[in-house]
Amino acid sequence: MNLLIKGITIADPNSKFNGKTCDVSVENGIITAIASKLENLESAEVYHGKGAILSPGFFDLNCVFGDPGLETKEDISTGTAAAAAGGFTGIAIMPNTKPVVHSKGEVEYILNRAKGNLVDVKPIGAISQNLEGKELAEMFDMKQAGAVAFAEAGKAIADDGFMSRALQYALGFDGLLFTHPENKALVGKAQVNESKTTILLGMKGAPALAEELQVSRDIFLAQYHNAPLHISNISTAGSVALIKKAKKDGVKVTCDVAAHQLVFTEELLNDFDSNYKVKPPLRGKADNKALIAGLKDGTIDAISSQHRPHEIEFKNVEFEIAHYGIIALQTVLPLLLQAGLDTALIVEKLAIAPRNLLKLEVPQIAVGQAANFTAFNPTQEWQFDSETNQSKSANSPLFNTMLKGKVTLVYNNKQYRVF
């Protein structure tokens, strides 16, 4: 599909046009010309990019769909539509489906279901059979079939010995484990952060210590085995400090943070809105600041959506029995802008670093390269509601609100969408 983009600012550190306002021509999925001014192409749609930024396509490291088995939450079709509307041309999806993605059969099913999509879908396999933390899953076979990493999908592996064996096994075939930072023994039945705020609300809190102990254990194990490890969804200032020191000490550790953890705080729980119930729980303002600082100094490698769709019956209930998670693919960009992140940092943490972590090819905005990019306007406002929401679910605290920062175009796999 031919496209001519007029007058857009390019934000790609790997492109010689980085920071320049240019016209970009795409023919049959290939960038054919970039210049200050290009003539209109026959049979090409013209997209006017004034005020917009052109970035390599975003890639999400951590989202959940329901396919296979839980398609009433989200299927491949609706999930990739939401991803595209959020600027993501690639996503890695967690294995907590029904059946669990714990063998090559489920990996192949997802890849076949997603074939031909504008959005690249990369399965993450389970570390253990049925996510039970008892027997290792068929990780090598899954990697051969196309799994890009392995995780327990928001569950922490409590057994130290099992985690040690999993790291050792994955090291043999260059597999990457994603871990969730939560010591369940310390968290118990707590569902919110432990602080003065949550005590006043009458809710039992999970201390930051529960996250930081798990982060420490995983760092020590990675160091012992000299194995790569990715800690997903960190949320506390203490976790940032631990990972910063580990990197300085040469441990092969990386991490990501969910976009909402940079903006939302525990004070938002005052009305007991279950749409703010997430795991890890929302923390305090000091944690927000530490996480943002960690992104800026390179401690935190990437930003994820932590997209978790749920049917209304799992969210429109009392806070204590509501399920964790929010739909987030379409709201990542507005939250990052609200957090004060600049364009260069957003591009690095959303488009480049996630692919580097998974050893995937990073798209470039350059002549001769396959077109894989996202255009967004950082000042354009839009309403997130039932008309603009592309997800099958609607569990977001930002639903029916005006947001600033809109994705206006995505292009990948010889397909594009204008929003």
Short mmCIF file of C-alpha atoms in Angstrom, two decimals:
data_model
loop_
_atom_site.label_atom_id
_atom_site.label_comp_id
_atom_site.label_asym_id
_atom_site.label_seq_id
_atom_site.Cartn_x
_atom_site.Cartn_y
_atom_site.Cartn_z
CA MET A 1 0.00 0.00 0.00
CA ASN A 2 1.52 3.31 -1.09
CA LEU A 3 1.65 6.22 1.28
CA LEU A 4 3.19 9.69 1.26
CA ILE A 5 3.74 11.34 4.63
CA LYS A 6 4.12 15.10 4.42
CA GLY A 7 5.99 17.35 6.83
CA ILE A 8 6.54 15.04 9.80
CA THR A 9 9.34 15.22 12.40
CA ILE A 10 11.40 12.03 12.55
CA ALA A 11 12.41 10.65 15.94
CA ASP A 12 14.73 7.71 15.38
CA PRO A 13 18.25 7.73 16.85
CA ASN A 14 19.34 5.17 14.25
CA SER A 15 18.27 7.36 11.32
CA LYS A 16 20.34 10.13 9.71
CA PHE A 17 17.09 12.10 9.53
CA ASN A 18 16.60 12.05 13.31
CA GLY A 19 15.18 15.39 14.49
CA LYS A 20 14.47 16.62 10.95
CA THR A 21 11.09 17.49 9.44
CA CYS A 22 10.69 15.54 6.20
CA ASP A 23 8.39 13.92 3.69
CA VAL A 24 8.48 10.12 3.67
CA SER A 25 7.41 7.95 0.76
CA VAL A 26 6.39 4.31 1.20
CA GLU A 27 5.76 1.98 -1.73
CA ASN A 28 4.69 -1.63 -1.30
CA GLY A 29 5.84 -1.66 2.31
CA ILE A 30 9.32 -0.20 1.68
CA ILE A 31 10.50 3.32 2.50
CA THR A 32 11.56 4.57 -0.94
CA ALA A 33 12.42 8.23 -0.27
CA ILE A 34 12.95 10.69 2.57
CA ALA A 35 13.52 14.36 1.78
CA SER A 36 12.56 17.87 2.81
CA LYS A 37 9.95 17.82 0.04
CA LEU A 38 8.66 15.00 -2.16
CA GLU A 39 6.21 15.13 -5.05
CA ASN A 40 2.91 13.33 -4.66
CA LEU A 41 2.92 9.73 -5.84
CA GLU A 42 0.25 8.33 -8.11
CA SER A 43 -2.15 6.03 -6.27
CA ALA A 44 -0.62 7.01 -2.92
CA GLU A 45 -2.64 8.22 0.01
CA VAL A 46 -1.29 11.45 1.48
CA TYR A 47 -0.96 11.78 5.25
CA HIS A 48 -0.26 15.26 6.56
CA GLY A 49 2.08 15.00 9.52
CA LYS A 50 2.22 18.59 10.72
CA GLY A 51 2.75 18.61 14.48
CA ALA A 52 3.31 14.85 14.55
CA ILE A 53 6.32 12.66 15.34
CA LEU A 54 7.39 9.63 13.28
CA SER A 55 8.96 6.91 15.40
CA PRO A 56 9.93 3.29 14.82
CA GLY A 57 6.86 1.23 15.68
CA PHE A 58 6.29 0.74 19.41
CA PHE A 59 6.76 -2.74 20.90
CA ASP A 60 5.06 -3.95 24.10
CA LEU A 61 6.85 -6.44 26.33
CA ASN A 62 3.97 -7.38 28.58
CA CYS A 63 0.32 -7.76 27.65
CA VAL A 64 -2.33 -10.41 28.16
CA PHE A 65 -4.89 -11.63 25.62
CA GLY A 66 -7.42 -14.39 26.25
CA ASP A 67 -6.76 -16.43 23.13
CA PRO A 68 -6.83 -19.43 23.41
CA GLY A 69 -9.68 -20.24 25.80
CA LEU A 70 -10.51 -16.88 27.36
CA GLU A 71 -11.57 -14.98 24.26
CA THR A 72 -14.38 -13.20 26.10
CA LYS A 73 -11.66 -11.04 27.67
CA GLU A 74 -9.65 -10.38 24.51
CA ASP A 75 -8.92 -12.26 21.31
CA ILE A 76 -6.08 -11.82 18.84
CA SER A 77 -8.19 -9.63 16.58
CA THR A 78 -9.38 -7.15 19.23
CA GLY A 79 -6.07 -7.19 21.09
CA THR A 80 -4.04 -6.33 18.02
CA ALA A 81 -6.58 -3.64 17.07
CA ALA A 82 -6.08 -2.05 20.51
CA ALA A 83 -2.31 -2.42 20.14
CA ALA A 84 -2.31 -0.69 16.75
CA ALA A 85 -4.46 2.16 18.07
CA GLY A 86 -1.91 2.59 20.86
CA GLY A 87 0.97 2.79 18.39
CA PHE A 88 2.28 -0.75 18.88
CA THR A 89 3.38 -2.58 15.75
CA GLY A 90 4.68 -5.47 17.83
CA ILE A 91 3.63 -7.10 21.12
CA ALA A 92 4.77 -9.94 23.35
CA ILE A 93 1.84 -11.73 24.97
CA MET A 94 1.88 -13.57 28.27
CA PRO A 95 1.12 -17.32 28.54
CA ASN A 96 -1.77 -17.27 31.05
CA THR A 97 -4.41 -18.52 28.64
CA LYS A 98 -6.55 -21.66 28.80
CA PRO A 99 -4.71 -23.89 28.00
CA VAL A 100 -1.53 -22.25 29.25
CA VAL A 101 1.13 -21.59 26.61
CA HIS A 102 3.54 -24.22 27.94
CA SER A 103 4.38 -26.29 24.85
CA LYS A 104 5.17 -25.69 21.20
CA GLY A 105 1.58 -26.48 20.21
CA GLU A 106 0.21 -23.36 21.92
CA VAL A 107 3.06 -21.21 20.56
CA GLU A 108 2.33 -22.40 17.01
CA TYR A 109 -1.40 -21.79 17.51
CA ILE A 110 -0.83 -18.14 18.47
CA LEU A 111 1.59 -17.53 15.61
CA ASN A 112 -0.85 -19.05 13.12
CA ARG A 113 -3.80 -17.05 14.51
CA ALA A 114 -1.81 -13.82 14.25
CA LYS A 115 -0.37 -14.48 10.78
CA GLY A 116 -0.87 -11.63 8.31
CA ASN A 117 -1.67 -9.06 10.99
CA LEU A 118 -0.43 -5.48 10.93
CA VAL A 119 0.84 -6.07 14.47
CA ASP A 120 3.62 -8.61 15.03
CA VAL A 121 2.53 -11.00 17.80
CA LYS A 122 5.32 -12.73 19.73
CA PRO A 123 4.33 -15.44 22.26
CA ILE A 124 5.94 -15.65 25.68
CA GLY A 125 5.95 -19.22 26.96
CA ALA A 126 5.44 -20.39 30.52
CA ILE A 127 8.41 -21.23 32.71
CA SER A 128 6.52 -24.04 34.45
CA GLN A 129 3.86 -26.52 33.42
CA ASN A 130 0.41 -24.94 33.92
CA LEU A 131 2.10 -21.99 35.69
CA GLU A 132 2.22 -24.13 38.83
CA GLY A 133 5.91 -23.62 39.64
CA LYS A 134 6.54 -27.33 40.02
CA GLU A 135 7.82 -28.79 36.74
CA LEU A 136 9.73 -26.97 34.03
CA ALA A 137 7.76 -26.33 30.85
CA GLU A 138 9.07 -27.29 27.41
CA MET A 139 11.01 -24.06 27.07
CA PHE A 140 13.54 -25.22 24.50
CA ASP A 141 10.81 -26.59 22.22
CA MET A 142 8.82 -23.39 22.62
CA LYS A 143 11.78 -21.25 21.68
CA GLN A 144 12.34 -23.38 18.59
CA ALA A 145 8.68 -22.82 17.71
CA GLY A 146 8.92 -19.04 18.09
CA ALA A 147 8.57 -18.07 21.76
CA VAL A 148 10.66 -14.97 22.50
CA ALA A 149 10.88 -15.31 26.30
CA PHE A 150 9.42 -17.18 29.27
CA ALA A 151 7.34 -15.96 32.22
CA GLU A 152 4.82 -16.99 34.84
CA ALA A 153 2.48 -14.17 33.76
CA GLY A 154 2.26 -12.03 36.87
CA LYS A 155 3.00 -14.88 39.28
CA ALA A 156 6.23 -15.05 41.24
CA ILE A 157 8.18 -18.31 41.50
CA ALA A 158 8.39 -18.90 45.24
CA ASP A 159 10.67 -21.96 45.18
CA ASP A 160 14.28 -20.73 45.12
CA GLY A 161 15.58 -24.06 43.87
CA PHE A 162 13.06 -24.20 41.04
CA MET A 163 13.95 -20.67 39.95
CA SER A 164 17.64 -21.57 40.06
CA ARG A 165 17.07 -24.63 37.86
CA ALA A 166 14.95 -22.64 35.42
CA LEU A 167 17.70 -20.04 34.98
CA GLN A 168 20.30 -22.76 34.53
CA TYR A 169 18.18 -24.60 31.95
CA ALA A 170 17.35 -21.45 29.95
CA LEU A 171 21.01 -20.45 29.91
CA GLY A 172 21.76 -23.56 27.84
CA PHE A 173 19.74 -22.33 24.85
CA ASP A 174 19.98 -18.55 25.30
CA GLY A 175 16.47 -18.28 26.75
CA LEU A 176 15.34 -15.18 28.64
CA LEU A 177 13.21 -15.45 31.78
CA PHE A 178 10.81 -12.70 32.85
CA THR A 179 10.15 -12.69 36.59
CA HIS A 180 7.44 -11.01 38.64
CA PRO A 181 8.70 -9.14 41.74
CA GLU A 182 6.49 -10.33 44.59
CA ASN A 183 7.25 -12.34 47.70
CA LYS A 184 3.87 -13.98 48.26
CA ALA A 185 4.69 -15.01 51.83
CA LEU A 186 5.04 -11.33 52.80
CA VAL A 187 2.14 -10.10 50.67
CA GLY A 188 -0.35 -12.66 51.95
CA LYS A 189 -3.88 -11.54 51.09
CA ALA A 190 -2.97 -7.87 50.82
CA GLN A 191 -4.12 -6.18 47.62
CA VAL A 192 -2.81 -2.61 47.98
CA ASN A 193 0.39 -0.85 48.96
CA GLU A 194 1.27 -0.73 52.66
CA SER A 195 1.16 2.95 53.67
CA LYS A 196 -0.66 5.50 55.83
CA THR A 197 -3.15 6.00 53.02
CA THR A 198 -4.18 2.39 52.77
CA ILE A 199 -4.28 1.95 56.56
CA LEU A 200 -6.77 4.83 56.71
CA LEU A 201 -8.82 3.06 54.06
CA GLY A 202 -8.94 0.00 56.29
CA MET A 203 -7.15 -2.27 53.82
CA LYS A 204 -4.27 -4.61 54.62
CA GLY A 205 -1.20 -3.48 52.70
CA ALA A 206 1.65 -5.21 50.89
CA PRO A 207 4.99 -3.66 51.87
CA ALA A 208 7.52 -2.51 49.30
CA LEU A 209 9.82 -4.99 51.04
CA ALA A 210 7.83 -7.85 49.48
CA GLU A 211 8.83 -6.67 46.01
CA GLU A 212 12.38 -5.80 46.91
CA LEU A 213 13.13 -9.15 48.59
CA GLN A 214 12.03 -10.95 45.42
CA VAL A 215 14.10 -8.61 43.24
CA SER A 216 17.14 -9.27 45.48
CA ARG A 217 16.70 -13.04 45.29
CA ASP A 218 16.38 -13.03 41.52
CA ILE A 219 19.42 -10.79 41.14
CA PHE A 220 21.50 -13.12 43.34
CA LEU A 221 20.42 -16.17 41.32
CA ALA A 222 21.16 -14.45 38.01
CA GLN A 223 24.57 -13.44 39.32
CA TYR A 224 25.31 -16.96 40.58
CA HIS A 225 24.50 -18.55 37.22
CA ASN A 226 25.82 -15.62 35.15
CA ALA A 227 22.47 -15.82 33.39
CA PRO A 228 20.35 -13.07 31.80
CA LEU A 229 17.19 -12.15 33.69
CA HIS A 230 14.40 -9.64 33.05
CA ILE A 231 12.40 -8.33 36.02
CA SER A 232 9.01 -7.18 34.83
CA ASN A 233 6.68 -4.59 36.37
CA ILE A 234 8.89 -3.07 39.07
CA SER A 235 7.12 -0.42 41.13
CA THR A 236 9.22 0.78 44.07
CA ALA A 237 12.14 3.13 44.62
CA GLY A 238 13.93 0.30 46.41
CA SER A 239 13.70 -1.96 43.36
CA VAL A 240 15.22 0.77 41.20
CA ALA A 241 18.15 1.09 43.62
CA LEU A 242 18.73 -2.69 43.75
CA ILE A 243 18.72 -3.07 39.98
CA LYS A 244 20.95 -0.04 39.52
CA LYS A 245 23.56 -1.58 41.83
CA ALA A 246 23.24 -4.98 40.17
CA LYS A 247 23.90 -3.50 36.75
CA LYS A 248 26.92 -1.66 38.13
CA ASP A 249 28.17 -4.98 39.51
CA GLY A 250 27.89 -6.60 36.08
CA VAL A 251 24.79 -8.73 36.67
CA LYS A 252 22.91 -9.46 33.42
CA VAL A 253 19.66 -7.99 34.68
CA THR A 254 17.14 -5.85 32.83
CA CYS A 255 13.73 -4.55 33.87
CA ASP A 256 10.61 -2.74 32.77
CA VAL A 257 7.91 -0.62 34.36
CA ALA A 258 4.22 -0.32 33.50
CA ALA A 259 3.22 3.12 32.22
CA HIS A 260 0.55 3.60 34.91
CA GLN A 261 3.13 3.20 37.69
CA LEU A 262 4.73 6.47 36.54
CA VAL A 263 1.54 8.51 37.08
CA PHE A 264 -1.03 6.75 39.27
CA THR A 265 -0.61 6.67 43.06
CA GLU A 266 -2.32 4.95 45.96
CA GLU A 267 -4.35 8.09 46.77
CA LEU A 268 -6.53 7.19 43.79
CA LEU A 269 -7.90 4.26 45.81
CA ASN A 270 -9.92 6.57 48.09
CA ASP A 271 -13.12 5.78 46.18
CA PHE A 272 -12.35 2.05 46.07
CA ASP A 273 -12.46 2.07 42.26
CA SER A 274 -11.49 -1.47 41.28
CA ASN A 275 -10.13 -0.19 37.97
CA TYR A 276 -7.14 1.04 39.98
CA LYS A 277 -6.53 -2.45 41.36
CA VAL A 278 -3.33 -3.63 39.73
CA LYS A 279 -0.41 -5.90 40.55
CA PRO A 280 2.07 -4.67 41.72
CA PRO A 281 -0.19 -2.23 43.58
CA LEU A 282 -0.07 1.50 43.03
CA ARG A 283 2.61 3.04 45.24
CA GLY A 284 3.41 6.59 46.42
CA LYS A 285 4.62 9.74 44.70
CA ALA A 286 8.21 9.12 45.79
CA ASP A 287 8.10 5.80 43.94
CA ASN A 288 6.74 7.53 40.80
CA LYS A 289 9.70 9.94 40.90
CA ALA A 290 12.24 7.16 41.44
CA LEU A 291 10.83 5.14 38.54
CA ILE A 292 10.97 8.13 36.19
CA ALA A 293 14.54 8.85 37.33
CA GLY A 294 15.38 5.19 36.70
CA LEU A 295 14.12 5.48 33.13
CA LYS A 296 16.20 8.59 32.56
CA ASP A 297 19.45 7.17 33.93
CA GLY A 298 19.09 3.84 32.13
CA THR A 299 18.38 1.64 35.14
CA ILE A 300 14.92 0.80 33.77
CA ASP A 301 15.28 -0.55 30.26
CA ALA A 302 11.76 -0.42 28.91
CA ILE A 303 8.15 0.62 29.46
CA SER A 304 5.28 -1.86 29.07
CA SER A 305 1.51 -1.57 28.95
CA GLN A 306 0.71 -4.41 31.37
CA HIS A 307 -2.57 -4.72 29.44
CA ARG A 308 -4.96 -6.94 31.45
CA PRO A 309 -8.51 -7.12 30.00
CA HIS A 310 -11.44 -8.42 32.08
CA GLU A 311 -15.16 -8.87 31.60
CA ILE A 312 -17.37 -6.45 33.55
CA GLU A 313 -18.36 -9.10 36.11
CA PHE A 314 -14.74 -9.34 37.26
CA LYS A 315 -14.31 -5.60 37.79
CA ASN A 316 -17.71 -4.10 38.62
CA VAL A 317 -17.68 -5.72 42.07
CA GLU A 318 -16.35 -4.96 45.55
CA PHE A 319 -12.66 -4.02 45.55
CA GLU A 320 -11.64 -7.06 47.61
CA ILE A 321 -12.95 -9.60 45.08
CA ALA A 322 -12.22 -7.67 41.87
CA HIS A 323 -9.54 -9.06 39.56
CA TYR A 324 -6.25 -7.24 39.06
CA GLY A 325 -5.47 -5.24 35.96
CA ILE A 326 -6.50 -2.57 33.47
CA ILE A 327 -6.68 -2.34 29.70
CA ALA A 328 -3.74 -0.18 28.77
CA LEU A 329 -2.49 -0.55 25.20
CA GLN A 330 -4.22 2.62 23.99
CA THR A 331 -3.32 4.76 27.01
CA VAL A 332 0.44 4.18 27.32
CA LEU A 333 1.45 7.21 25.25
CA PRO A 334 -0.82 9.74 27.06
CA LEU A 335 0.45 8.50 30.43
CA LEU A 336 4.10 8.84 29.41
CA LEU A 337 3.47 12.39 28.22
CA GLN A 338 1.64 13.13 31.47
CA ALA A 339 4.68 11.80 33.35
CA GLY A 340 6.82 14.38 31.54
CA LEU A 341 8.90 12.00 29.40
CA ASP A 342 10.38 13.59 26.29
CA THR A 343 10.09 12.20 22.77
CA ALA A 344 13.59 10.69 22.66
CA LEU A 345 13.05 8.78 25.91
CA ILE A 346 9.62 7.53 24.81
CA VAL A 347 11.04 6.23 21.54
CA GLU A 348 13.95 4.53 23.30
CA LYS A 349 11.83 2.83 25.97
CA LEU A 350 8.83 1.93 23.79
CA ALA A 351 10.31 1.14 20.38
CA ILE A 352 14.02 0.35 20.55
CA ALA A 353 14.91 -1.14 23.95
CA PRO A 354 12.06 -3.72 24.05
CA ARG A 355 13.20 -5.24 20.75
CA ASN A 356 16.85 -5.18 21.82
CA LEU A 357 15.92 -7.09 24.97
CA LEU A 358 14.26 -9.82 22.91
CA LYS A 359 16.99 -9.74 20.23
CA LEU A 360 14.51 -8.71 17.56
CA GLU A 361 15.31 -6.53 14.59
CA VAL A 362 14.84 -2.84 15.38
CA PRO A 363 13.01 -0.92 12.62
CA GLN A 364 14.76 2.08 11.09
CA ILE A 365 13.30 5.09 9.33
CA ALA A 366 15.68 4.97 6.39
CA VAL A 367 15.47 4.53 2.63
CA GLY A 368 15.34 0.87 1.63
CA GLN A 369 14.05 -0.29 5.03
CA ALA A 370 10.73 -2.05 5.55
CA ALA A 371 8.16 0.44 6.81
CA ASN A 372 7.49 -0.25 10.48
CA PHE A 373 6.64 3.00 12.20
CA THR A 374 4.24 4.94 14.38
CA ALA A 375 3.12 8.55 13.99
CA PHE A 376 1.79 10.38 17.03
CA ASN A 377 0.81 13.92 17.92
CA PRO A 378 1.93 14.75 21.49
CA THR A 379 -0.49 17.68 21.87
CA GLN A 380 -3.63 16.30 20.22
CA GLU A 381 -6.48 15.53 22.63
CA TRP A 382 -8.92 12.67 22.23
CA GLN A 383 -11.70 10.97 24.18
CA PHE A 384 -11.12 7.41 25.36
CA ASP A 385 -14.59 5.87 25.33
CA SER A 386 -16.71 3.09 23.83
CA GLU A 387 -16.27 4.55 20.34
CA THR A 388 -12.47 4.85 20.39
CA ASN A 389 -11.75 1.77 22.54
CA GLN A 390 -10.61 -1.13 20.37
CA SER A 391 -10.34 -3.69 23.17
CA LYS A 392 -13.08 -6.20 23.88
CA SER A 393 -12.95 -5.12 27.54
CA ALA A 394 -13.40 -1.70 29.16
CA ASN A 395 -11.68 -1.99 32.56
CA SER A 396 -9.74 1.28 32.62
CA PRO A 397 -9.88 4.17 35.10
CA LEU A 398 -9.27 6.45 32.11
CA PHE A 399 -12.46 5.41 30.34
CA ASN A 400 -14.66 8.36 29.35
CA THR A 401 -11.89 10.90 29.92
CA MET A 402 -10.00 13.28 27.63
CA LEU A 403 -6.38 12.32 27.04
CA LYS A 404 -3.50 14.25 25.50
CA GLY A 405 -1.21 12.49 23.05
CA LYS A 406 -2.76 10.61 20.14
CA VAL A 407 -1.43 7.94 17.83
CA THR A 408 -2.49 8.94 14.33
CA LEU A 409 -0.87 6.35 12.06
CA VAL A 410 0.78 2.93 12.21
CA TYR A 411 2.46 1.04 9.36
CA ASN A 412 3.84 -2.51 9.37
CA ASN A 413 3.77 -5.64 7.24
CA LYS A 414 2.68 -3.66 4.15
CA GLN A 415 -0.42 -2.47 5.98
CA TYR A 416 -1.32 0.81 7.65
CA ARG A 417 -4.07 2.38 9.69
CA VAL A 418 -4.88 6.04 10.17
CA PHE A 419 -6.63 7.05 13.37
#
